[in-house]
């Protein structure tokens, strides 16, 4: 036993070897330990410098900078697998490349693909080697003598390829190969984490962009009724950023959220605001993976326009019924009116013009003629052939409308100044719809005049033929339109009237466009407005006139 211990001490102390060999081996061991320690330190520094939210370019640049402290190389590149394509993503030095960053490395006869597919490290000489591969000409152009190609894998999942090159014949030793193999393992995990983090961020950004882009309002509440999230539409409507007491101002909304939390079922509410805005609110409970309720979504839809449209449709239905009834009444009045006119004409024959009775009978006939004309206009206006396009005289359309409404206007002390060009061409269109435009323009002029304090209230109607277009101008000296409001007057539901629907000008513009025409407006506040309907004349109708 004693002899064995002495033998062991002799071996450890190197008594049996020369002092020179002993110190040589000891120095070699220390150098190996120092190099191993340096490898571990560099590996640790590389891993510490990497953050999952860092851009991949920064991560690779940090790795390359620290790698230079340990291994000699003149060129390094990293290619990653993207959509089953191997793409060059990083090169060092940056000017040591013959292809652009982002270029695809084709699989056929590729050394990189061979290393990746076969999952093996490839050490390849470039000078004097007969072996040909896809990357050879690009790497040889950098004056590299040897290259080392290392596949990057993460749990048998292909990540990419690391390629290192030297311009001299320095041998790649086993320690370097072992270290680089460990480095690629860590790099694979890092790259995969960065890619997964990027995918999560991209998905999150897509969800947020979609959430913000929804036109309807979305607000997410927690159990304490605090707002967790909201989209831009909700902020624009409620100004959430400026209001912390949103639910206090909306007690019915607060109660709906509370009821949804308690019942864990979807809810519904209709909100009516003082400015006539109407909103429908739908609430939905939110559960996590464990099916625990943690929030409620309030989906709020502004249905003001929809409700106004529904009301307008109901109103249109009523107007249609009134139109049919008016047409029926007009037909019924025709029979007694024919008798009145006929008998008045017969009686007029029996009296001379000097007889006082003659003037009375003449008034009866004159009023009967006027009633007949009104009934005729009513029948024309209530016809159901609005969409039949046929040759139309703009002057006749104006005359028909005036026969219908002129008396009521004059009764309100509104005077008409009428200037109709007598030789206007006919246009292809719907007479009923054109008459509707004229009526809407005249009714708007009447409303504008009723709001002014002028003693002399007048509407000027003028027709003309200019540049192959028929122009109908309706001018009033009423209250006028504010300059900032002119651009909105043709929008649906835009109105300043207490009982108006805001559809008159919108409908009129729609009819004008159906006829390939337009409506222009010029207005000054407190001076009046001028509306001009412009309708194109077909070339075939250019010579046809209506006197």
Short mmCIF file of N, CA and C in Angstrom, two decimals, residues 78-89 102-108 110 112-113 116-117 158-161 195:
data_model
loop_
_atom_site.label_atom_id
_atom_site.label_comp_id
_atom_site.label_asym_id
_atom_site.label_seq_id
_atom_site.Cartn_x
_atom_site.Cartn_y
_atom_site.Cartn_z
N UNK A 78 -24.76 33.76 -42.48
CA UNK A 78 -25.85 32.97 -41.89
C UNK A 78 -27.02 32.98 -42.85
N UNK A 79 -27.53 31.81 -43.15
CA UNK A 79 -28.70 31.64 -44.02
C UNK A 79 -29.78 30.91 -43.23
N UNK A 80 -31.01 31.41 -43.30
CA UNK A 80 -32.12 30.83 -42.54
C UNK A 80 -33.19 30.28 -43.47
N UNK A 81 -33.86 29.26 -42.98
CA UNK A 81 -34.94 28.63 -43.73
C UNK A 81 -36.22 29.45 -43.54
N UNK A 82 -36.74 29.99 -44.65
CA UNK A 82 -37.96 30.80 -44.61
C UNK A 82 -38.90 30.32 -45.71
N UNK A 83 -40.07 29.81 -45.29
CA UNK A 83 -41.05 29.27 -46.26
C UNK A 83 -40.40 28.22 -47.17
N UNK A 84 -39.63 27.30 -46.53
CA UNK A 84 -38.96 26.20 -47.24
C UNK A 84 -37.91 26.69 -48.24
N UNK A 85 -37.45 27.93 -48.08
CA UNK A 85 -36.38 28.47 -48.91
C UNK A 85 -35.23 28.91 -48.01
N UNK A 86 -34.00 28.61 -48.44
CA UNK A 86 -32.83 29.02 -47.68
C UNK A 86 -32.42 30.41 -48.14
N UNK A 87 -32.48 31.38 -47.22
CA UNK A 87 -32.29 32.79 -47.57
C UNK A 87 -31.10 33.35 -46.81
N UNK A 88 -30.22 34.06 -47.51
CA UNK A 88 -29.07 34.72 -46.90
C UNK A 88 -29.55 35.92 -46.09
N UNK A 89 -29.26 35.94 -44.77
CA UNK A 89 -29.79 37.00 -43.91
C UNK A 89 -28.69 37.87 -43.29
N UNK A 102 -30.88 38.61 -48.54
CA UNK A 102 -32.24 38.27 -48.93
C UNK A 102 -32.30 37.37 -50.14
N UNK A 103 -31.14 37.06 -50.74
CA UNK A 103 -31.12 36.18 -51.91
C UNK A 103 -31.40 34.74 -51.49
N UNK A 104 -32.04 33.99 -52.39
CA UNK A 104 -32.37 32.59 -52.13
C UNK A 104 -31.23 31.69 -52.61
N UNK A 105 -30.87 30.72 -51.78
CA UNK A 105 -29.86 29.73 -52.16
C UNK A 105 -30.59 28.49 -52.65
N UNK A 106 -30.43 28.18 -53.94
CA UNK A 106 -31.18 27.08 -54.54
C UNK A 106 -30.62 25.73 -54.07
N UNK A 107 -31.50 24.78 -53.96
CA UNK A 107 -31.15 23.49 -53.35
C UNK A 107 -30.29 22.62 -54.26
N UNK A 108 -30.48 22.74 -55.56
CA UNK A 108 -29.77 21.87 -56.49
C UNK A 108 -28.26 22.10 -56.41
N UNK A 110 -26.21 22.22 -53.97
CA UNK A 110 -25.83 23.22 -52.97
C UNK A 110 -25.14 22.56 -51.79
N UNK A 112 -24.60 24.10 -48.92
CA UNK A 112 -25.37 24.50 -47.74
C UNK A 112 -26.54 23.54 -47.52
N UNK A 113 -27.27 23.28 -48.60
CA UNK A 113 -28.42 22.37 -48.48
C UNK A 113 -27.99 20.96 -48.10
N UNK A 116 -27.41 20.93 -44.45
CA UNK A 116 -28.67 21.06 -43.72
C UNK A 116 -29.49 19.78 -43.80
N UNK A 117 -29.60 19.21 -45.01
CA UNK A 117 -30.43 18.01 -45.18
C UNK A 117 -29.82 16.79 -44.50
N UNK A 158 -35.20 22.03 -38.89
CA UNK A 158 -34.22 22.78 -39.67
C UNK A 158 -34.40 24.28 -39.46
N UNK A 159 -33.29 24.96 -39.10
CA UNK A 159 -33.33 26.40 -38.88
C UNK A 159 -32.55 27.15 -39.96
N UNK A 160 -31.33 26.70 -40.24
CA UNK A 160 -30.52 27.39 -41.24
C UNK A 160 -29.12 26.84 -41.31
N UNK A 161 -28.21 27.65 -41.83
CA UNK A 161 -26.83 27.23 -42.05
C UNK A 161 -25.89 28.36 -41.67
N UNK A 195 -38.00 34.10 -33.81
CA UNK A 195 -39.01 33.94 -34.85
C UNK A 195 -40.40 33.76 -34.26
#
